[in-house]
């Protein structure tokens, strides 16, 4: 006997990906709920200048509030809480969230990533004030001509430093006390791009008003205007362990072009999927995922099980109309 309370979809995560999916699912008149623990990376954005449609920029918390209001306008149910576990059952999943047991036919993972942060005092405040930055693609334009420090090790740190050379000649890679861990070819790349390398521990960041003044390293003090943290991130995909959903070597969820995962009826969108970690990408993937979910539920797409990697599509989908 089917459970009459079974949801069409449970969306896990209320950042740009989860909220976009909620707008779409609500407008598809689906029975769904979004559960969000409230730690979207977007809430830390002091002002985004690269998100299309906002010529004067938009603060991350304002964007989240607008998207939430838009989803709720169409009746989306948004609950604060955390999904603790996910179990596959015939025709869907049983989800445990804060002691509640929820049955759902499909799940959208929009859980994002957590940045690995340097151990610096008052870090969250410094990020929200734009003193410590995380993404050259997002805000490199705002540091044109600055003296820039990049905290990071290995090729990840170096690649952020090299990217920032788009905007300034003065870039230093600071390894924060760990070995720089650069291969010979990385060292050559750094040298030819004029990226300076420093491996002493950063002990203090001195701030005056809304500007970084200097960074203390052991016994000396180096002047910088901007500091980037490029220490990597961890995908929030651990609740999928029991389902054995396919992850890549970074722990990011692997999806097909309709955002379907290797687990039947489980979809994923946003930073938790291996792609460019940007708001517009999270929104785009969520639009694709929620449309695929709706089409699966109305029987217009084959389930993942047994389908080839280039999945069978309804004619309307194949024509690009859906
Ligand atoms: C400082 C900073 C500046 C940035 N600036 C820009 C910018 O200018 N332009 C741009 O395009 N991008 C920017 N980004 C990147 C952007 O914030 C992310 O790409 C975007 O937030 C990803 O959206 P998402 O929905 O995938 O994940 P998130 O926004 O991280 O949301 C994931 C949500 O899922 C919730 N969650 C996780 N696990 C669970 C669970 N088990 N149960 C319930 N909820 C859960 C989390 O609490 C969180 O609320 C910036 C990021 C940072 C950190």
PDB file of C-alpha atoms in Angstrom, residues 22 26 59 86 111 114 121 126 140 149 158 177 184 225 243 262 265 267 275 300:
ATOM      1  CA  UNK A  22      12.628  24.578  -5.304  1.00  0.00           C
ATOM      2  CA  UNK A  26       7.048  24.393  -7.007  1.00  0.00           C
ATOM      3  CA  UNK A  59      25.257  40.487  -1.319  1.00  0.00           C
ATOM      4  CA  UNK A  86      19.376   8.334   3.437  1.00  0.00           C
ATOM      5  CA  UNK A 111      24.583  20.125  -0.147  1.00  0.00           C
ATOM      6  CA  UNK A 114      32.999  23.233   3.003  1.00  0.00           C
ATOM      7  CA  UNK A 121      41.609  34.658  14.266  1.00  0.00           C
ATOM      8  CA  UNK A 126      37.206  38.607   7.794  1.00  0.00           C
ATOM      9  CA  UNK A 140      39.749  38.846  -9.035  1.00  0.00           C
ATOM     10  CA  UNK A 149      48.972  36.828  -0.926  1.00  0.00           C
ATOM     11  CA  UNK A 158      49.811  27.590  -7.208  1.00  0.00           C
ATOM     12  CA  UNK A 177      54.177  26.705   7.461  1.00  0.00           C
ATOM     13  CA  UNK A 184      59.750  20.830 -10.519  1.00  0.00           C
ATOM     14  CA  UNK A 225      46.417  44.510   0.033  1.00  0.00           C
ATOM     15  CA  UNK A 243      24.146   4.141  -0.962  1.00  0.00           C
ATOM     16  CA  UNK A 262      24.715   6.426 -10.181  1.00  0.00           C
ATOM     17  CA  UNK A 265      16.217   8.454  -8.395  1.00  0.00           C
ATOM     18  CA  UNK A 267      20.060  13.690  -8.444  1.00  0.00           C
ATOM     19  CA  UNK A 275      32.126  21.476 -11.774  1.00  0.00           C
ATOM     20  CA  UNK A 300       8.741  10.916 -19.653  1.00  0.00           C
TER      21      UNK A 300
END
